[in-house]
Short mmCIF file of C-alpha atoms and ligand atoms in Angstrom, two decimals:
data_model
loop_
_atom_site.label_atom_id
_atom_site.label_comp_id
_atom_site.label_asym_id
_atom_site.label_seq_id
_atom_site.Cartn_x
_atom_site.Cartn_y
_atom_site.Cartn_z
CA UNK A 602 -98.09 8.86 44.78
CA UNK A 603 -99.18 5.70 42.26
CA UNK A 604 -102.16 6.91 40.18
CA UNK A 605 -105.25 4.15 39.94
CA UNK A 606 -105.97 4.76 35.43
CA UNK A 607 -109.12 2.92 34.56
CA UNK A 608 -108.86 3.85 30.74
CA UNK A 609 -106.52 4.93 27.72
CA UNK A 610 -107.37 6.01 25.12
CA UNK A 611 -105.55 7.45 21.93
CA UNK A 612 -104.98 10.91 22.77
CA UNK A 613 -105.79 10.80 26.02
CA UNK A 614 -106.13 9.02 29.87
CA UNK A 615 -108.28 8.86 32.88
CA UNK A 616 -107.48 8.00 36.15
CA UNK A 617 -109.25 7.89 39.15
CA UNK A 618 -110.02 11.41 40.98
CA UNK A 619 -108.88 12.02 45.11
CA UNK A 620 -112.43 12.55 45.82
CA UNK A 621 -115.35 9.63 44.21
CA UNK A 622 -117.10 11.09 40.99
CA UNK A 623 -113.93 12.58 40.17
CA UNK A 624 -111.17 11.11 37.26
CA UNK A 625 -108.00 13.23 36.59
CA UNK A 626 -108.35 13.32 32.76
CA UNK A 627 -104.26 13.51 31.29
CA UNK A 628 -103.70 14.51 28.30
CA UNK A 629 -101.62 12.98 25.90
CA UNK A 630 -98.29 13.50 22.65
CA UNK A 631 -99.57 11.30 20.78
CA UNK A 632 -101.91 11.76 17.41
CA UNK A 633 -103.21 9.26 15.54
CA UNK A 634 -105.37 9.29 12.47
CA UNK A 635 -107.50 7.18 9.49
CA UNK A 636 -108.02 4.71 11.50
CA UNK A 637 -105.31 4.25 13.73
CA UNK A 638 -103.32 3.87 10.22
CA UNK A 639 -100.73 7.14 11.32
CA UNK A 640 -99.34 7.50 14.83
CA UNK A 641 -96.64 9.86 15.59
CA UNK A 642 -95.92 11.74 19.00
CA UNK A 643 -95.91 15.28 18.36
CA UNK A 644 -94.13 16.71 22.21
CA UNK A 645 -96.19 19.80 23.63
CA UNK A 646 -99.41 18.13 21.86
CA UNK A 647 -100.71 17.59 25.13
CA UNK A 648 -100.33 20.53 27.67
CA UNK A 649 -101.54 22.89 24.77
CA UNK A 650 -104.79 21.12 24.29
CA UNK A 651 -105.70 20.66 27.79
CA UNK A 652 -104.87 23.77 28.48
CA UNK A 653 -107.11 24.99 25.23
CA UNK A 654 -109.97 22.87 26.04
CA UNK A 655 -109.70 24.39 29.51
CA UNK A 656 -110.64 27.21 28.03
CA UNK A 657 -112.95 27.10 25.96
CA UNK A 658 -114.78 24.15 28.82
CA UNK A 659 -114.62 27.68 31.25
CA UNK A 660 -116.06 29.83 28.70
CA UNK A 661 -119.24 27.52 28.34
CA UNK A 662 -120.04 27.57 31.68
CA UNK A 663 -120.96 31.07 30.79
CA UNK A 664 -124.31 30.45 28.81
CA UNK A 665 -124.42 27.54 31.61
CA UNK A 666 -123.81 24.60 29.28
CA UNK A 667 -122.88 21.75 32.06
CA UNK A 668 -120.34 19.82 31.64
CA UNK A 669 -117.52 17.78 32.94
CA UNK A 670 -114.62 20.32 33.90
CA UNK A 671 -113.24 21.12 37.24
CA UNK A 672 -110.79 22.66 37.02
CA UNK A 673 -106.99 22.21 35.94
CA UNK A 674 -104.83 20.94 37.80
CA UNK A 675 -100.83 20.85 35.76
CA UNK A 676 -99.66 21.01 32.58
CA UNK A 677 -101.48 18.20 31.36
CA UNK A 678 -104.05 17.34 34.13
CA UNK A 679 -107.91 18.09 33.91
CA UNK A 680 -109.53 17.01 37.33
CA UNK A 681 -113.30 16.40 36.54
CA UNK A 682 -116.32 14.77 36.85
CA UNK A 683 -117.06 11.51 36.11
CA UNK A 684 -120.33 10.58 34.33
CA UNK A 685 -121.33 8.07 31.57
CA UNK A 686 -120.27 8.23 28.39
CA UNK A 687 -123.20 8.38 25.31
CA UNK A 688 -121.65 6.59 23.18
CA UNK A 689 -122.13 9.17 20.14
CA UNK A 690 -119.49 11.84 18.90
CA UNK A 691 -121.64 14.33 17.52
CA UNK A 692 -120.45 15.88 14.85
CA UNK A 693 -121.67 19.44 14.32
CA UNK A 694 -121.14 21.55 11.04
CA UNK A 695 -120.99 24.74 9.19
CA UNK A 696 -118.74 24.55 6.18
CA UNK A 697 -118.81 20.96 4.38
CA UNK A 698 -115.19 19.18 4.57
CA UNK A 699 -113.71 15.90 5.67
CA UNK A 700 -116.40 13.05 5.36
CA UNK A 701 -119.56 14.95 4.15
CA UNK A 702 -117.31 16.00 0.86
CA UNK A 703 -116.29 11.91 0.49
CA UNK A 704 -119.45 10.96 1.20
CA UNK A 705 -121.95 13.44 -0.66
CA UNK A 706 -119.60 15.03 -3.02
CA UNK A 707 -120.05 18.36 -1.94
CA UNK A 708 -117.48 20.95 -2.55
CA UNK A 709 -114.59 21.55 0.40
CA UNK A 710 -115.18 25.21 1.79
CA UNK A 711 -119.03 25.13 0.68
CA UNK A 712 -120.96 27.25 3.29
CA UNK A 713 -123.87 25.10 4.69
CA UNK A 714 -127.38 27.56 4.60
CA UNK A 715 -127.68 25.64 7.72
CA UNK A 716 -125.88 23.98 10.76
CA UNK A 717 -126.20 20.23 10.49
CA UNK A 718 -125.54 17.93 13.63
CA UNK A 719 -124.64 14.05 13.24
CA UNK A 720 -124.35 11.07 15.56
CA UNK A 721 -121.70 8.44 14.75
CA UNK A 722 -121.37 5.34 16.94
CA UNK A 723 -118.78 5.95 19.32
CA UNK A 724 -117.15 1.82 18.23
CA UNK A 725 -113.36 1.27 17.09
CA UNK A 726 -114.11 -2.01 15.38
CA UNK A 727 -117.03 -1.44 13.62
CA UNK A 728 -115.22 2.27 12.98
CA UNK A 729 -117.26 4.91 14.55
CA UNK A 730 -120.45 4.44 12.08
CA UNK A 731 -123.04 7.29 10.68
CA UNK A 732 -126.35 6.75 12.87
CA UNK A 733 -129.75 8.54 12.37
CA UNK A 734 -131.82 9.27 15.72
CA UNK A 735 -133.95 5.66 15.05
CA UNK A 736 -131.20 3.48 15.41
CA UNK A 737 -130.17 5.30 18.78
CA UNK A 738 -133.65 4.30 19.90
CA UNK A 739 -133.90 1.72 19.28
CA UNK A 740 -130.79 0.27 20.31
CA UNK A 741 -130.63 2.39 23.87
CA UNK A 742 -127.65 3.62 22.97
CA UNK A 743 -130.20 7.41 24.80
CA UNK A 744 -133.33 9.01 24.68
CA UNK A 745 -135.09 10.34 22.93
CA UNK A 746 -135.01 12.48 25.98
CA UNK A 747 -131.20 13.14 25.74
CA UNK A 748 -130.55 12.90 22.33
CA UNK A 749 -133.27 16.43 22.02
CA UNK A 750 -130.98 17.36 25.19
CA UNK A 751 -128.19 16.54 23.29
CA UNK A 752 -128.31 18.28 20.06
CA UNK A 753 -130.15 21.01 22.02
CA UNK A 754 -126.76 21.62 23.67
CA UNK A 755 -124.25 21.14 20.45
CA UNK A 756 -126.41 24.28 18.55
CA UNK A 757 -125.45 26.36 21.49
CA UNK A 758 -122.54 25.15 22.08
CA UNK A 759 -122.05 25.40 17.51
CA UNK A 760 -123.54 28.88 18.35
CA UNK A 761 -121.58 29.87 21.55
CA UNK A 762 -118.22 28.12 19.99
CA UNK A 763 -118.86 29.85 15.85
CA UNK A 764 -118.99 33.39 17.52
CA UNK A 765 -116.33 33.55 19.70
CA UNK A 766 -113.87 31.96 16.76
CA UNK A 767 -114.79 34.67 14.53
CA UNK A 768 -113.68 37.22 16.46
CA UNK A 769 -110.57 35.87 16.24
CA UNK A 770 -110.29 35.13 12.67
CA UNK A 771 -110.87 31.80 13.11
CA UNK A 772 -113.35 29.61 11.28
CA UNK A 773 -115.10 27.05 13.05
CA UNK A 774 -115.41 24.37 10.14
CA UNK A 775 -117.32 21.07 12.22
CA UNK A 776 -116.12 19.75 15.43
CA UNK A 777 -117.37 17.14 17.38
CA UNK A 778 -118.33 16.72 21.05
CA UNK A 779 -119.59 13.65 23.11
CA UNK A 780 -121.92 13.66 26.62
CA UNK A 781 -121.83 12.39 29.18
CA UNK A 782 -124.34 11.13 31.65
CA UNK A 783 -123.99 12.81 35.09
CA UNK A 784 -125.56 11.44 37.88
CA UNK A 785 -126.04 13.64 41.25
CA UNK A 786 -128.40 13.53 43.98
CA UNK A 787 -131.02 11.06 42.31
CA UNK A 788 -130.59 12.63 39.22
CA UNK A 789 -129.22 12.30 36.37
CA UNK A 790 -128.12 15.02 34.10
CA UNK A 791 -127.45 15.33 30.06
CA UNK A 792 -123.14 17.49 30.21
CA UNK A 793 -120.80 17.59 27.96
CA UNK A 794 -117.95 15.73 28.80
CA UNK A 795 -114.36 14.98 26.19
CA UNK A 796 -112.15 17.91 24.90
CA UNK A 797 -112.92 20.35 22.45
CA UNK A 798 -109.30 21.51 21.10
CA UNK A 799 -107.54 21.44 17.44
CA UNK A 800 -107.15 18.24 17.64
CA UNK A 801 -112.04 17.64 17.67
CA UNK A 802 -112.48 21.16 15.25
CA UNK A 803 -111.10 22.27 12.30
CA UNK A 804 -110.77 25.48 12.34
CA UNK A 805 -109.79 27.45 9.46
CA UNK A 806 -108.13 30.93 9.26
CA UNK A 807 -110.36 32.90 8.21
CA UNK A 808 -108.83 35.73 5.48
CA UNK A 809 -106.77 33.14 4.28
CA UNK A 810 -108.56 29.54 5.30
CA UNK A 811 -104.73 28.02 6.39
CA UNK A 812 -105.62 25.25 8.99
CA UNK A 813 -104.15 25.28 12.72
CA UNK A 814 -106.27 21.47 13.25
CA UNK A 815 -105.02 18.10 13.33
CA UNK A 816 -106.45 18.40 9.13
CA UNK A 817 -102.35 18.50 9.09
CA UNK A 818 -101.30 15.53 10.76
CA UNK A 819 -104.05 13.93 8.95
CA UNK A 820 -103.67 15.41 5.53
CA UNK A 821 -99.90 15.72 6.34
CA UNK A 822 -99.36 18.84 5.05
CA UNK A 823 -96.80 20.61 7.74
CA UNK A 824 -95.83 20.85 10.91
CA UNK A 825 -98.95 20.37 12.77
CA UNK A 826 -98.26 22.20 16.38
CA UNK A 827 -97.81 25.39 13.85
CA UNK A 828 -101.38 25.42 13.82
CA UNK A 829 -102.51 24.35 17.58
CA UNK A 830 -100.32 27.48 18.50
CA UNK A 831 -101.43 30.12 16.77
CA UNK A 832 -105.18 28.84 17.73
CA UNK A 833 -104.06 29.02 21.00
CA UNK A 834 -101.61 32.63 20.94
CA UNK A 835 -105.32 34.34 19.42
CA UNK A 836 -106.69 32.48 23.09
CA UNK A 837 -104.95 34.17 24.35
CA UNK A 838 -102.99 31.38 25.60
CA UNK A 839 -99.45 31.78 24.13
CA UNK A 840 -97.25 34.30 24.78
CA UNK A 841 -94.37 34.41 22.35
CA UNK A 842 -95.14 35.27 18.33
CA UNK A 843 -94.55 32.79 15.77
CA UNK A 844 -94.32 29.27 17.29
CA UNK A 845 -92.89 26.37 15.13
CA UNK A 846 -91.48 23.42 15.25
CA UNK A 847 -88.03 25.27 16.89
CA UNK A 848 -88.95 27.68 19.37
CA UNK A 849 -90.13 26.47 22.41
CA UNK A 850 -93.91 28.63 22.82
CA UNK A 851 -94.82 30.13 27.18
CA UNK A 852 -97.61 28.80 28.34
CA UNK A 853 -99.31 32.38 30.05
CA UNK A 854 -99.75 30.78 33.68
CA UNK A 855 -103.33 31.38 35.18
P1 TMP B 1650 -115.26 14.78 9.52
O1 TMP B 1650 -115.39 15.28 8.27
O2 TMP B 1650 -113.38 13.63 9.58
O3 TMP B 1650 -116.62 13.16 9.80
O4 TMP B 1650 -114.74 14.83 11.02
C1 TMP B 1650 -115.81 16.00 11.74
C2 TMP B 1650 -115.52 16.79 12.91
O5 TMP B 1650 -114.71 15.59 13.77
C3 TMP B 1650 -113.71 17.30 12.50
O6 TMP B 1650 -113.12 18.14 12.83
C4 TMP B 1650 -113.25 16.18 13.10
C5 TMP B 1650 -113.69 15.57 14.33
N1 TMP B 1650 -113.65 13.63 13.99
C6 TMP B 1650 -112.93 13.58 16.00
O7 TMP B 1650 -113.46 14.78 16.51
N2 TMP B 1650 -113.10 12.29 15.94
C7 TMP B 1650 -113.14 11.48 15.07
O8 TMP B 1650 -112.75 10.81 15.32
C8 TMP B 1650 -113.05 11.78 13.49
C9 TMP B 1650 -113.30 11.04 12.51
C10 TMP B 1650 -114.11 13.27 13.57
#
């Protein structure tokens, strides 16, 4: 059956779903960094991210976080509810890293004495600028009620994920999530959308501080999928020990 593509992004494709109001989210192997200055393909990345994101969204259901995920369809695809994406990248930070350290001169690795929630306006041409709540409301990207809901959900997601990763000896340094509006029975709900994977999180080994996320690619400091495989392994999603560039790990059937 020919699929009806409705959107193609850097790491994912969205197709029309089998029922009205549903979409198929397809995870690609492509990696980009520094606003598309770098682009490479890592065979198997999409498969790992599909599985990690499925697992995390399913866990978030257990604490009643509303989200778009319905079910995984195959190795690279998941069925999701169609939502109207709110044009914000919501970044939650527990430890100083990345743009925060560059912008404010804070040393990398410094534990923040409170969690920081930041908003970036999703616009490639403007390179996703950092914006304030006032910008968001003034320019109508989200309402005050929606922003309050987004902030509250983002902090709950952070509390849950930080605890989950800590139990498998991983520090959740920071991560980016996105939200959408789900229209259902004449009501509008703000729900978590997009993905949560090592593409969109900073994940450090708790002991060694080794990076297991896309920074390895951004910084060219190793083979990207070694870290992704290690995360999947600790999450119980991989059968094989010691995944590497030359060994193909096997995903646990589920
Ligand atoms: P930053 O420190 O570069 O602002 O990134 C903060 C977090 O957001 C980090 O975990 C990586 C993630 N992120 C994305 O997922 N997509 C992006 O386009 C950017 C800039 C960051």
